Coordinates of C-alpha atoms and ligand atoms in Angstrom, one line a residue:
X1 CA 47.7 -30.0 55.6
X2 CA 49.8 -27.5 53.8
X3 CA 53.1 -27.6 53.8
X4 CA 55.8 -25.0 53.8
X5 CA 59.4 -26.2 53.5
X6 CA 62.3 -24.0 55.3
X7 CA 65.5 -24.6 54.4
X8 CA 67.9 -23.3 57.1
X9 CA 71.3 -22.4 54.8
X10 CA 72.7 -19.1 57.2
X11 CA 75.7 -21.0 59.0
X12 CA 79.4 -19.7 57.9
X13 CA 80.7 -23.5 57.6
X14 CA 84.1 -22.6 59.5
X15 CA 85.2 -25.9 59.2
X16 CA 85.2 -25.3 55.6
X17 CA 88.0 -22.8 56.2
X18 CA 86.1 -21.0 52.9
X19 CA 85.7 -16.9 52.6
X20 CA 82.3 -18.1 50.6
X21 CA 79.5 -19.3 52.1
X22 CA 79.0 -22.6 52.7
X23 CA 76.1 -23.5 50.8
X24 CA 77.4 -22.0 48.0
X25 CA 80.0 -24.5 48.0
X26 CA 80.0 -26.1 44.4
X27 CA 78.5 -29.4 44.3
X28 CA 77.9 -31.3 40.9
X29 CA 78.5 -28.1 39.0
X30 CA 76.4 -26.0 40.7
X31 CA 76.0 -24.8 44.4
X32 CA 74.9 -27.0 47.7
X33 CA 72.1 -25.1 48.1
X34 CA 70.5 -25.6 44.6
X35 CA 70.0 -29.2 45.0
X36 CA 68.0 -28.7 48.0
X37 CA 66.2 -26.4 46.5
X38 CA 65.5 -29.0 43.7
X39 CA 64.5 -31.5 46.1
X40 CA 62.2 -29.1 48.1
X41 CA 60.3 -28.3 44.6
X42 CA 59.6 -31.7 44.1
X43 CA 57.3 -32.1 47.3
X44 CA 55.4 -29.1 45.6
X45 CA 55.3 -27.3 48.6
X46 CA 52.9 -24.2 49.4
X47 CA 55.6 -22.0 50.1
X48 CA 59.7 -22.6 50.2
X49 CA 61.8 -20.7 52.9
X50 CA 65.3 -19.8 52.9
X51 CA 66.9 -18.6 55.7
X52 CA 70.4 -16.6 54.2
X53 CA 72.4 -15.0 57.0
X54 CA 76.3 -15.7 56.5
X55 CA 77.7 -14.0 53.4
X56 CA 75.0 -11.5 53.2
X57 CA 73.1 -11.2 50.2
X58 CA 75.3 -13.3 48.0
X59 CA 73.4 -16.3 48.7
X60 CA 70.2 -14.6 47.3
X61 CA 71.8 -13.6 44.6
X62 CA 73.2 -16.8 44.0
X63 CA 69.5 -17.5 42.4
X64 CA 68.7 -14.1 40.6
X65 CA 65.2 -16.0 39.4
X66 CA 64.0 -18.3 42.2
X67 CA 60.6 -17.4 43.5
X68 CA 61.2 -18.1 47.3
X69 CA 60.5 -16.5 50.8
X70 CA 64.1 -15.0 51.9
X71 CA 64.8 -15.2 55.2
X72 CA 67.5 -13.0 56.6
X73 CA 68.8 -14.2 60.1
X74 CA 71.5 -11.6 60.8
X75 CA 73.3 -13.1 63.5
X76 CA 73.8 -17.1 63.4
X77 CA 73.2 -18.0 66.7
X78 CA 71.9 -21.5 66.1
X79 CA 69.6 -24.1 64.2
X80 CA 66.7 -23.1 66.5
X81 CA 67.4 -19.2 66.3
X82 CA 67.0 -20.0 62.1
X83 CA 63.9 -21.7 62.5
X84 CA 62.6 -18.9 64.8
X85 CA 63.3 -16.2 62.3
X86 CA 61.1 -17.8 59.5
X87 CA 58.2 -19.0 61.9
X88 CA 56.7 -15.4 61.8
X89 CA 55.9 -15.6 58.0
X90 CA 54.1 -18.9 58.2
X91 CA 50.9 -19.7 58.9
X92 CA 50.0 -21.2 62.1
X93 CA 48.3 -24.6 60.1
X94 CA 51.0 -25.2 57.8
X95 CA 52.7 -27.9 58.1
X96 CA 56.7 -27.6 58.3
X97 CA 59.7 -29.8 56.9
X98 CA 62.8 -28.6 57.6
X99 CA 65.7 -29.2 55.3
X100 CA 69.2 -28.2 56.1
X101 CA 71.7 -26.5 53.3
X102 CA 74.4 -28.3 54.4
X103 CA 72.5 -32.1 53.4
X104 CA 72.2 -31.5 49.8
X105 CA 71.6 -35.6 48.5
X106 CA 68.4 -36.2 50.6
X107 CA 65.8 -38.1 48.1
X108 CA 62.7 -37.2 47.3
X109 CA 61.7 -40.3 48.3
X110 CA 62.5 -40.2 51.7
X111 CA 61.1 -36.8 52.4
X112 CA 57.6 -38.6 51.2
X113 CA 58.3 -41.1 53.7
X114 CA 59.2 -39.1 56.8
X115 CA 56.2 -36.8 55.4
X116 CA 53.9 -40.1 55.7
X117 CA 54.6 -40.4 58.7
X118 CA 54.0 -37.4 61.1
X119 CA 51.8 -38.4 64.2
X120 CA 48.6 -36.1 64.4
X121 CA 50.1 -32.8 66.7
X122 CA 53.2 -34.5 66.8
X123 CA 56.8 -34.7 64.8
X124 CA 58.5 -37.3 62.8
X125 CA 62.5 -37.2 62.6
X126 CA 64.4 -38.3 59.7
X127 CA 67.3 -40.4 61.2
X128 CA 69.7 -42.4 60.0
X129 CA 72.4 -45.7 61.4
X130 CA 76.2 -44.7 61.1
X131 CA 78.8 -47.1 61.8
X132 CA 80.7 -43.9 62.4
X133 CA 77.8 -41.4 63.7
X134 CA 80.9 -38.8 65.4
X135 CA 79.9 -35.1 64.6
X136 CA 76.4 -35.9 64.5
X137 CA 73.4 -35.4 66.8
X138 CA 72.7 -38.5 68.8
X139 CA 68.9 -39.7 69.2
X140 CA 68.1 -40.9 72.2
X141 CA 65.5 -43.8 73.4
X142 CA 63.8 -45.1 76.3
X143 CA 63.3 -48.6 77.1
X144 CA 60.3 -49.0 74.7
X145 CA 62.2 -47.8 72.0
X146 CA 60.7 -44.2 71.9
X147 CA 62.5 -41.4 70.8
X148 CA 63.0 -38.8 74.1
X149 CA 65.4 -36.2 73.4
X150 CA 68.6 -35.3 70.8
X151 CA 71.9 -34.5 72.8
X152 CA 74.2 -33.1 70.4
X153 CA 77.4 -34.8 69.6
X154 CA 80.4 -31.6 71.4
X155 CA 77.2 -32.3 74.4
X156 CA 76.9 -35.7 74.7
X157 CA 78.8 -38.0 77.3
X158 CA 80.6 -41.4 76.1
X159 CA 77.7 -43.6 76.4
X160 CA 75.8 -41.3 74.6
X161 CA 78.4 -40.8 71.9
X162 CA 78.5 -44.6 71.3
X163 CA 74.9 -44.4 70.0
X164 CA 75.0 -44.8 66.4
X165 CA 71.6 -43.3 65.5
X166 CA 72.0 -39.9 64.7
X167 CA 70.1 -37.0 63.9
X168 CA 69.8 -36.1 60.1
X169 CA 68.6 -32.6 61.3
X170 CA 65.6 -32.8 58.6
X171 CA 62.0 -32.8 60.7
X172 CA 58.2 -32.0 59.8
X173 CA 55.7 -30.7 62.9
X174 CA 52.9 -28.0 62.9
X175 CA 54.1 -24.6 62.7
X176 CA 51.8 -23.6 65.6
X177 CA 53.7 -26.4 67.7
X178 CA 57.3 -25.5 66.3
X179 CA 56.3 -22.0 67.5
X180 CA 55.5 -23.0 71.1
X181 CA 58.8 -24.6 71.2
X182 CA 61.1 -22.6 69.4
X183 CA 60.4 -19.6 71.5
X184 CA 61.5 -20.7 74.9
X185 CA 64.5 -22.8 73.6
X186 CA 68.0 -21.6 75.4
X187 CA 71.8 -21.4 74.5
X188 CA 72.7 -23.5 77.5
X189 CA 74.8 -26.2 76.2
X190 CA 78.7 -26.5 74.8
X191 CA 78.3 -24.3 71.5
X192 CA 76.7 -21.6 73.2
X193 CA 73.6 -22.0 70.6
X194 CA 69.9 -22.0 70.1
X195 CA 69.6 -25.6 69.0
X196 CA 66.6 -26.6 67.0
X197 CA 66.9 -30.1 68.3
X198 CA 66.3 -29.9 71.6
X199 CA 62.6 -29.1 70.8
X200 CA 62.7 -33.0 70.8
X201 CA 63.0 -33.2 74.5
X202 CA 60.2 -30.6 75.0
X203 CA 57.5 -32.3 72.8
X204 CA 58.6 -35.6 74.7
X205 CA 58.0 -33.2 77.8
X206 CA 54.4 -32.1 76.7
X207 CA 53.4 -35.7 75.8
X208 CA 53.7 -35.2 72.3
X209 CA 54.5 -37.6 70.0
X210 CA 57.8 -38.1 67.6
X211 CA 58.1 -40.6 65.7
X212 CA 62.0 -41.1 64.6
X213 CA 61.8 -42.4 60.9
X214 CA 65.2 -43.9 59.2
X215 CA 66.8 -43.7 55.6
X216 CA 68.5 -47.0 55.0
X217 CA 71.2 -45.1 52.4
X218 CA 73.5 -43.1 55.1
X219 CA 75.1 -41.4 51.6
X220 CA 71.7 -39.4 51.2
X221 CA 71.8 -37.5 54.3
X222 CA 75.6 -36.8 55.1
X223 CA 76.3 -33.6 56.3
X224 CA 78.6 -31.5 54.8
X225 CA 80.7 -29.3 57.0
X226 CA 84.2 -29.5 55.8
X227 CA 85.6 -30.2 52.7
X228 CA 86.3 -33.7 53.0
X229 CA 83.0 -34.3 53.3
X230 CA 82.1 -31.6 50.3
X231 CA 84.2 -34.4 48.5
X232 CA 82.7 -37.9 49.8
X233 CA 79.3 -35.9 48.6
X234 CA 80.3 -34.7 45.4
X235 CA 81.3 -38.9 44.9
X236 CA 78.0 -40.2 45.9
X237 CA 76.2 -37.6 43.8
X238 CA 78.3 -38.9 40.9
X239 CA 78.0 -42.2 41.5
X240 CA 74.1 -41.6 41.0
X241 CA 74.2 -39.9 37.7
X242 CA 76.6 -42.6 36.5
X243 CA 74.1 -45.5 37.4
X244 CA 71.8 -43.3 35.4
X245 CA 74.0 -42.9 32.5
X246 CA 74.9 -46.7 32.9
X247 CA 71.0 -47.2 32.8
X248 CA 69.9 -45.4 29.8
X249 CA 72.2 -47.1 27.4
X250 CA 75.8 -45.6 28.1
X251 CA 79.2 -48.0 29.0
X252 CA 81.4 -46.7 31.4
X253 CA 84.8 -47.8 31.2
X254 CA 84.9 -46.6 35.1
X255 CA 82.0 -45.3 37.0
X256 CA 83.9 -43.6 39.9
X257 CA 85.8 -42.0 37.6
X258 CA 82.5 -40.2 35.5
X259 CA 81.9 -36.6 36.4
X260 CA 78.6 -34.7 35.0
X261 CA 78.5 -30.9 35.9
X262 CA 75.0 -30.4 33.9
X263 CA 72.3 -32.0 31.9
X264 CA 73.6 -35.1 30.0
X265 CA 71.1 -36.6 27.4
X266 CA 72.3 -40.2 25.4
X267 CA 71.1 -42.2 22.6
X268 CA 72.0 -45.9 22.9
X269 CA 75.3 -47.8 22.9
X270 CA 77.4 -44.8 23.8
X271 CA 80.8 -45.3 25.1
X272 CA 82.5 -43.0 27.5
X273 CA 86.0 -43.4 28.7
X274 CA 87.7 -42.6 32.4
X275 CA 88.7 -38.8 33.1
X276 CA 85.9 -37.4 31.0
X277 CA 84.1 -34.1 32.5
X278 CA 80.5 -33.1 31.2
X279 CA 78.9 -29.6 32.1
X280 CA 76.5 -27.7 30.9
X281 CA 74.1 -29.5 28.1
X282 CA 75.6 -32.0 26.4
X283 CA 73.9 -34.4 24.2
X284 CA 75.6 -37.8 22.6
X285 CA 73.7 -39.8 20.2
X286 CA 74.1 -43.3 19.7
X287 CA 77.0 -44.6 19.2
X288 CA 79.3 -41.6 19.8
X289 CA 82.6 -43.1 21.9
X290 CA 84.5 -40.5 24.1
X291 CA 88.4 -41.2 24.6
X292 CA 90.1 -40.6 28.3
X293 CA 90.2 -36.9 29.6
X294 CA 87.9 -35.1 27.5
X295 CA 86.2 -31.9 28.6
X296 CA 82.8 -31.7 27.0
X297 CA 80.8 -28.4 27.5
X298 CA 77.5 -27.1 26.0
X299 CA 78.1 -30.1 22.9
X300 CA 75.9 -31.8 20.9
X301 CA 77.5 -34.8 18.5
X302 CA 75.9 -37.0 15.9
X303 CA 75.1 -40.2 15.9
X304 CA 78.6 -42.3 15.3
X305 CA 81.4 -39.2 16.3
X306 CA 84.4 -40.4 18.0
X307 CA 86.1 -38.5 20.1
X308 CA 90.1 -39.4 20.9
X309 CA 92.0 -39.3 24.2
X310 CA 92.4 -35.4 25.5
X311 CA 89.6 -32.8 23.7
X312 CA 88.4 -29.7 24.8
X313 CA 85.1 -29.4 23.2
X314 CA 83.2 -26.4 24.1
X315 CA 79.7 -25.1 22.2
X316 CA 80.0 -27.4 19.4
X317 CA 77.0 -28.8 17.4
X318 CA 78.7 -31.9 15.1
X319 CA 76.7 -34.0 12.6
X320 CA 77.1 -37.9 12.3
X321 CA 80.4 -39.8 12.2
X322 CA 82.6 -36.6 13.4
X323 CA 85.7 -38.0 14.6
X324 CA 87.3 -35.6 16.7
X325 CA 91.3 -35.4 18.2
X326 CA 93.0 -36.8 20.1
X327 CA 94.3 -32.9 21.8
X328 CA 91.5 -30.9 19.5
X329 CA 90.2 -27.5 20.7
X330 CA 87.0 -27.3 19.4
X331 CA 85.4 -24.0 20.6
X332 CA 81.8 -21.8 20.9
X333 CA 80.3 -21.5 18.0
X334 CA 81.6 -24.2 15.9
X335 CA 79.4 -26.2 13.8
X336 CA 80.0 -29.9 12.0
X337 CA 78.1 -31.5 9.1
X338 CA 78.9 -35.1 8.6
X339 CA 82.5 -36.5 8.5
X340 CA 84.2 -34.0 9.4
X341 CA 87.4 -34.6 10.9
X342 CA 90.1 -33.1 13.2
X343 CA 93.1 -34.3 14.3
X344 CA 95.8 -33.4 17.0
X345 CA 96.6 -29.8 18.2
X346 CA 93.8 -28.5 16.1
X347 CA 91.6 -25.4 16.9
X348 CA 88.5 -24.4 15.6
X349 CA 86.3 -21.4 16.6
X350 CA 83.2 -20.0 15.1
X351 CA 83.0 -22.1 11.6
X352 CA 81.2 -24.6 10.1
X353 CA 82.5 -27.1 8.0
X354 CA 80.4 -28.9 5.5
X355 CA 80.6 -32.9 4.9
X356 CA 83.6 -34.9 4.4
X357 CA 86.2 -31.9 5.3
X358 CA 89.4 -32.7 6.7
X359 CA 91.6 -30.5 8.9
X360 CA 94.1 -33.3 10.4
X361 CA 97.0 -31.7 12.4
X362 CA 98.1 -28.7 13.8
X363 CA 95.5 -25.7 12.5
X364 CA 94.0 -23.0 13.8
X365 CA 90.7 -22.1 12.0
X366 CA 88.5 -19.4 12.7
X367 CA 85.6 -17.6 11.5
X368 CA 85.5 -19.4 8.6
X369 CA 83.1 -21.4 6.4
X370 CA 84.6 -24.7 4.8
X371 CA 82.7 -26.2 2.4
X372 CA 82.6 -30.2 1.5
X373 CA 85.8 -32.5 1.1
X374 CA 88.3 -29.6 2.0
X375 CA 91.2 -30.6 2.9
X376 CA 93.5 -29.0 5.4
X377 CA 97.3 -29.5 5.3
X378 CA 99.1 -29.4 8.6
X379 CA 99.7 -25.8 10.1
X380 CA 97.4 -23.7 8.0
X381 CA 96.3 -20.8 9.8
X382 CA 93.6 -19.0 9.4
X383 CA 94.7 -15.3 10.3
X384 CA 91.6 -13.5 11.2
X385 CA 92.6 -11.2 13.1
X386 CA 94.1 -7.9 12.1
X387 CA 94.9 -5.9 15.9
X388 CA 91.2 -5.0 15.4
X389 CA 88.9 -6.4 14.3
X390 CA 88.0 -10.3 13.3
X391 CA 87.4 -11.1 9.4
X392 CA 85.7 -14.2 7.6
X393 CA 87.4 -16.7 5.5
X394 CA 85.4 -18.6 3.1
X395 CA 87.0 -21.8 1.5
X396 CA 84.7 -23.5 -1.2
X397 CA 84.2 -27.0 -1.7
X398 CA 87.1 -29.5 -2.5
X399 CA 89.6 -26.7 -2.5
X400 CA 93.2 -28.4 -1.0
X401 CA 95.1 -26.0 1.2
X402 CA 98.6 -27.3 1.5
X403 CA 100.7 -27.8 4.6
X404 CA 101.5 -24.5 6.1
X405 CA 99.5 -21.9 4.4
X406 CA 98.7 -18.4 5.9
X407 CA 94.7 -17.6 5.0
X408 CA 95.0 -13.7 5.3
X409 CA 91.0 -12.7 6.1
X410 CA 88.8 -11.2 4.5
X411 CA 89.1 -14.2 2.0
X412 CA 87.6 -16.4 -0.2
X413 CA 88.6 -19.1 -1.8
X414 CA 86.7 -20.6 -4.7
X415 CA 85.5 -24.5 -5.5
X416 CA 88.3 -26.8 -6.1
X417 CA 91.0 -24.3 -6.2
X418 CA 94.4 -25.1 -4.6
X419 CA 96.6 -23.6 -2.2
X420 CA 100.2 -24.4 -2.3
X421 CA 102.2 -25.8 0.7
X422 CA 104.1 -22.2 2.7
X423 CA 102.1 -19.8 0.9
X424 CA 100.4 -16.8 2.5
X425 CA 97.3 -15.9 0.5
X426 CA 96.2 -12.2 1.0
X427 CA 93.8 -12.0 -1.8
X428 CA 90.8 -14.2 -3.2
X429 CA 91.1 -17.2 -5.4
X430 CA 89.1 -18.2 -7.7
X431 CA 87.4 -21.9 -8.0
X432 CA 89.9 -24.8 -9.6
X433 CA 93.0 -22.1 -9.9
X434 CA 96.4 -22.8 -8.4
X435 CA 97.7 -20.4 -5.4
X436 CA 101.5 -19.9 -4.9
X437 CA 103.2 -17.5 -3.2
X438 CA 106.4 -18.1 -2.1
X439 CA 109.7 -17.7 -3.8
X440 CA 111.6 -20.1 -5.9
X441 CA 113.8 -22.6 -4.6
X442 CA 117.8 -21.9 -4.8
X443 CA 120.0 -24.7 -4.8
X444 CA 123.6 -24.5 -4.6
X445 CA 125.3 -27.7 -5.8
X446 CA 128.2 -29.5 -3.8
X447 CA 127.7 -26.7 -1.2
X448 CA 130.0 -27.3 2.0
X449 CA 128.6 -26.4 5.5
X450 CA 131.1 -24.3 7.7
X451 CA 133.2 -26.3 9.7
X452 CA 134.6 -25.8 13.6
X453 CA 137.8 -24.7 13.7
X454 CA 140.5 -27.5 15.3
X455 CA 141.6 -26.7 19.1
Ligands
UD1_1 C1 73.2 -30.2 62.9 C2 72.3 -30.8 64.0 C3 72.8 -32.2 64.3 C4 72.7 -33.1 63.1 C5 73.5 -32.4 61.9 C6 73.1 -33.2 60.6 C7 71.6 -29.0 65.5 C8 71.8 -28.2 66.7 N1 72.4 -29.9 65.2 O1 74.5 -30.2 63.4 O2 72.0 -32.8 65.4 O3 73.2 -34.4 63.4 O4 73.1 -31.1 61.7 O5 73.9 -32.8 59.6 O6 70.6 -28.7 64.8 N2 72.3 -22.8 60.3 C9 71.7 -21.6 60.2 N3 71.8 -20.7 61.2 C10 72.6 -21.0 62.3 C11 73.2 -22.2 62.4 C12 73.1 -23.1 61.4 O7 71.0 -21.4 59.2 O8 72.6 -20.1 63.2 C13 72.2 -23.8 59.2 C14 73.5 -24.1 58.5 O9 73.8 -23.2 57.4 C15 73.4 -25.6 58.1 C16 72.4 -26.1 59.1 O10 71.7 -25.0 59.7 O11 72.8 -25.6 56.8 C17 73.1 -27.0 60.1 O12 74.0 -26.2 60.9 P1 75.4 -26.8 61.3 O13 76.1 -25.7 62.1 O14 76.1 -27.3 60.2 O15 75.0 -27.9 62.3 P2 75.7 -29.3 62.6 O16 76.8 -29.1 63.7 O17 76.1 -30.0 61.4
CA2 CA1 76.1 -29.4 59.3

C-alpha cells in the first residue's frame, strides 16, 4: 500500500514559554522538526505532510528547499483537527503514519516495525512503558489484553492515570478509515480539543482492529513540550552520536559531555577531550587529539594535529601534525600545510601558512601568505586594515619576524630576510636583508629615579 507520512508540527508549545515555534526549537544544531523530517525520508514515503499552523509561515520557511506537501491549519484546535486538515490531499488507499513534531528521536527502526504490523482495515499504535507515563496519553485494555480506547492524561481518572502504557501519539491506518473517523470526532473533553486519539475508541466501536505495538527504548519517543524535556532530548540525541563516534575509532574522555551540532567524519585513534562542541562539517583524521573546551566549526585537520585546552577553530583546512593552542582563534578562510604551529592568544584569519611555520604567542595575522619555517615572534601584528579597505601581506620562506613587529599591508617580505624585535615595517623587504626601524637606545648612566617626598 502506499504510504503518505503527515507530520502534525502546528501546536504553539506554551509550555515552552518560547515566542518561536515549537518545532523550531533547536535540537542537535538544527530544528525539532528536521529530524523528523529525516526520519520520515528514510521510510521513502509517497508523499510527506506537514501540517504548519502556529508561527505562520516561518516554519515553512524554516526549510527554503524541502519538497513537501504544506499543510496550513490556521487555528490549533487539536491533534485530530491537524489530521483533518491534511486528509483532503490524500488519497483514499494510501496508507498513513502519523508522526508528531514534537517526538523528534523516533528510529527508523521502529517506524518499520509498527509499519509491519498494521492489521488489514485496521490501526497499529506505537506505545511505549514509562515508569513515569504523567503528561502522556494513557492506553487502555480489556481483559484480553486488547487495546479499547486512549483517555488522555488532564482526562483520565486515578486508576487510569496509574497506567504506565502510554500513547506515543505516532499511528499508521488507511486514510479512507482515518477519514470516517476524523470527521465526527468532538471537543468534548478537559482541553476543549479535537483529539486525534480518541479515533481509538471508535475503531474499537466499529469492530476494527488496533493493534498497540511497543518501543522498548522510552528515550526514542519522549515528547517534547517544555524545555526540560527539549534538554533530556537534546542528551539522548548526544548520547547516540557519541556511541557512534566511540564506534568508528574515536576515545572519549567523557561521553555525556560530547556535543555534535553537524556532520562529524574520523579517521582512527582520534582523541577528543570533555567540553568540546562540533558544528557544521568537521572532519579529524587519525590521530588528531582535541584538548577540553574547544569549539570546532566547518574544520578539517590532518592526520596527527593536536589541538590544546580552549580553541576557537572556525573554517580551517590544516595539514598533518598542526598543533594548535591552547586559547587560538583560528578563523574562515585559514589554511595549514604541515607543522604549522600556533600558540596561545593567537589569531589567524584568511592565510595560509606553508610547512614548518611558527607563530607561538600573542599574534594577530591576517590576510597573509607565510611561507615555510617562518617564524613569528610574540605580538607581531599584521595591520591590514587601513579604515577601508583590507591589504595582503606576503612573508617569504624562513624570514624571522621578531617579537613585536607592526607588518603595515600592502607588504612583502622576501626569503630569509629578518624583521627586528618593535619595528613597524611600512615598506617591502627584500629576501635575506635585515629590517630595523626603531630608534637607538639612550642610556643614562647612574641615573636616579624620583623619589616621594617625606611626610
Ligand atoms: C499528544 C497525545 C498524547 C500523547 C503525546 C505524546 C493527543 C490528543 N494527545 O499529547 O496522547 O501521549 O502527544 O507525545 O493527540 N498539534 C497540531 N495542531 C494542534 C495541536 C497539536 O499540529 O492543534 C501538533 C503539535 O505541534 C505537536 C503534536 O501535534 O507536534 C502533539 O501536540 P501536543 O499538544 O504536544 O500534544 P500532547 O499534549 O503532547
Ligand atoms: Ca507533545
Amino acid at each position: 500500500m502506499a504510504l503518505t507520512t503527515v507530520i502534525l508540527a502546528a501546536g504553539q508549545g506554551k509550555r515552552m514559554n518560547s515566542d518561536m515555534p515549537k518545532v523550531l526549537q533547536p535540537l542537535g544544531g538544527r530544528n525539532m522538526l528536521s529530524h523528523v523530517l529525516d526520519t520520515a525520508a528514510a521510510l521513502e514515503p509517497k508523499a510527506i505532510n506537514v501540517v504548519y499552523g502556529h508561527g505562520g509561515e516561518a516554519v515553512p520557511k524554516a526549510f527554503p528547499e524541502l519538497t513537501v506537501d504544506w499543510t496550513l491549519q490556521a487555528e490549533q484546535l487539536g491533534t485530530g483537527h491537524a489530521l483533518g486538515q491534511a486528509l483532503p490531499g490524500i488519497p483514499e488507499d494510501h496508507q498513513i503514519l502519523v508522526l508528531f513534531g514534537d517526538v523528534p528521536l523516533v528510529t527508523v527502526v521502529s517506524l518499520r516495525a509498527l509499519l509491519g504490523e498494521v492489521p488489514t482495515g485496521g490501526i497499529a499504535l506505537l506505545t511505549v512503558f514509562l515508569e513515569k507515563p504523567c503528561g502522556y496519553g494513557r492506553i487502555l485494555r480489556d481483559d484480553e489484553g486488547a487495546v479499547t480506547a486512549i483517555v488522555e492524561d488532564k482526562d483520565a481518572t486515578p486508576a487510569q492515570r496509574a497506567i504506565n502504557e502510554i500513547n506515543t501519539g505516532m499511528m499508521v491506518a488507511q486514510a479512507s478509515s482515518l477519514r470516517r473517523w476524523v470527521e465526527v470526532l468532538n471537543d468534548d473533553n478537559h482541553q476543549g480539543e479535537f483529539y486525534l486519539t480518541d479515533v481509538i475508541a471508535m475503531a474499537v466501536g466499529e469492530g476494527v482492529p488496533v493493534v498497540g505495538v511497543s518501543v522498548a527504548d522510552p528515550d526514542e519517543v519522549l515528547g517534547v513540550n517544555d524545555r526540560v524535556q527539549l534538554a533530556a532530548a537534546e542528551r539522548v540525541l548526544q548520547r547516540r552520536y557519541a556511541q557512534d563516534v566511540m564506534a568508528r575509532g574515536a576515545t572519549l574522555a567523557d561521553p555525556g559531555r560530547f556535543d555534535l551540532r553537524g556532520a562529524l567524519t574520523i579517521g582512527r585513534d582520534v582523541f577528543i577531550d570533555v567540553g568540546v562542541v562540533f558544528s557544521g562539517d568537521v572532519v579529524l583524521g587519525d590521530r588528531v587529539q582535541i584538548g577540553p573546551n574547544a569549539i570546532i566549526s566547518d574544520t578539517s585537520l590532518g592526520d596527527d594535529c593536536r589541538v590544546h585546552e580552549h580553541c576557537v577553530i572556525d573554517g580551517v583546512v590544516a595539514g598533518s601534525h598542526c598543533e594548535i593552542g591552547p586559547f587560538a582563534r583560528l578563523r574562515p578562510g585559514t589554511e595549514f600545510e604541515e607543522r604549522v604551529k600556533v600558540g596561545n592568544f593567537v589569531e589567524v584569519k584568511a592565510s595560509s601558512v606553508a610547512p614548518g611555520s611558527k607563530m607561538n604567542h600573542l599574534s594577530y595575522v591576517g590576510d597573509t601568505r607565510v611561507g615555510q619555517d617562518v617564524n613569528i615572534g610574540a605580538g607581531t601584528i599584521t595591520c591590514n586594515y587601513d579604515g577601508a579597505a583590507k591589504h595582503r601581506t606576503q612573508i617569504g620562506d624562513r624570514v624571522f619576524v621578531g617579537s613585536g613587529a607592526m607588518l603595515v599591508a600592502p607588504l612583502e617580505i622576501g626569503a630569509g630576510a629578518t624583521i627586528a624585535a618593535g619595528s613597524t615595517i611600512t615598506k617591502n623587504v627584500p629576501g635575506e636583508a635585515l629590517a630595523v626601524e626603531r630608534n637607538r637606545q639612550a642610556t643614562v648612566k647612574g641615573w636616579k629615579r624620583p623619589t616621594k617626598p617625606a611626610k
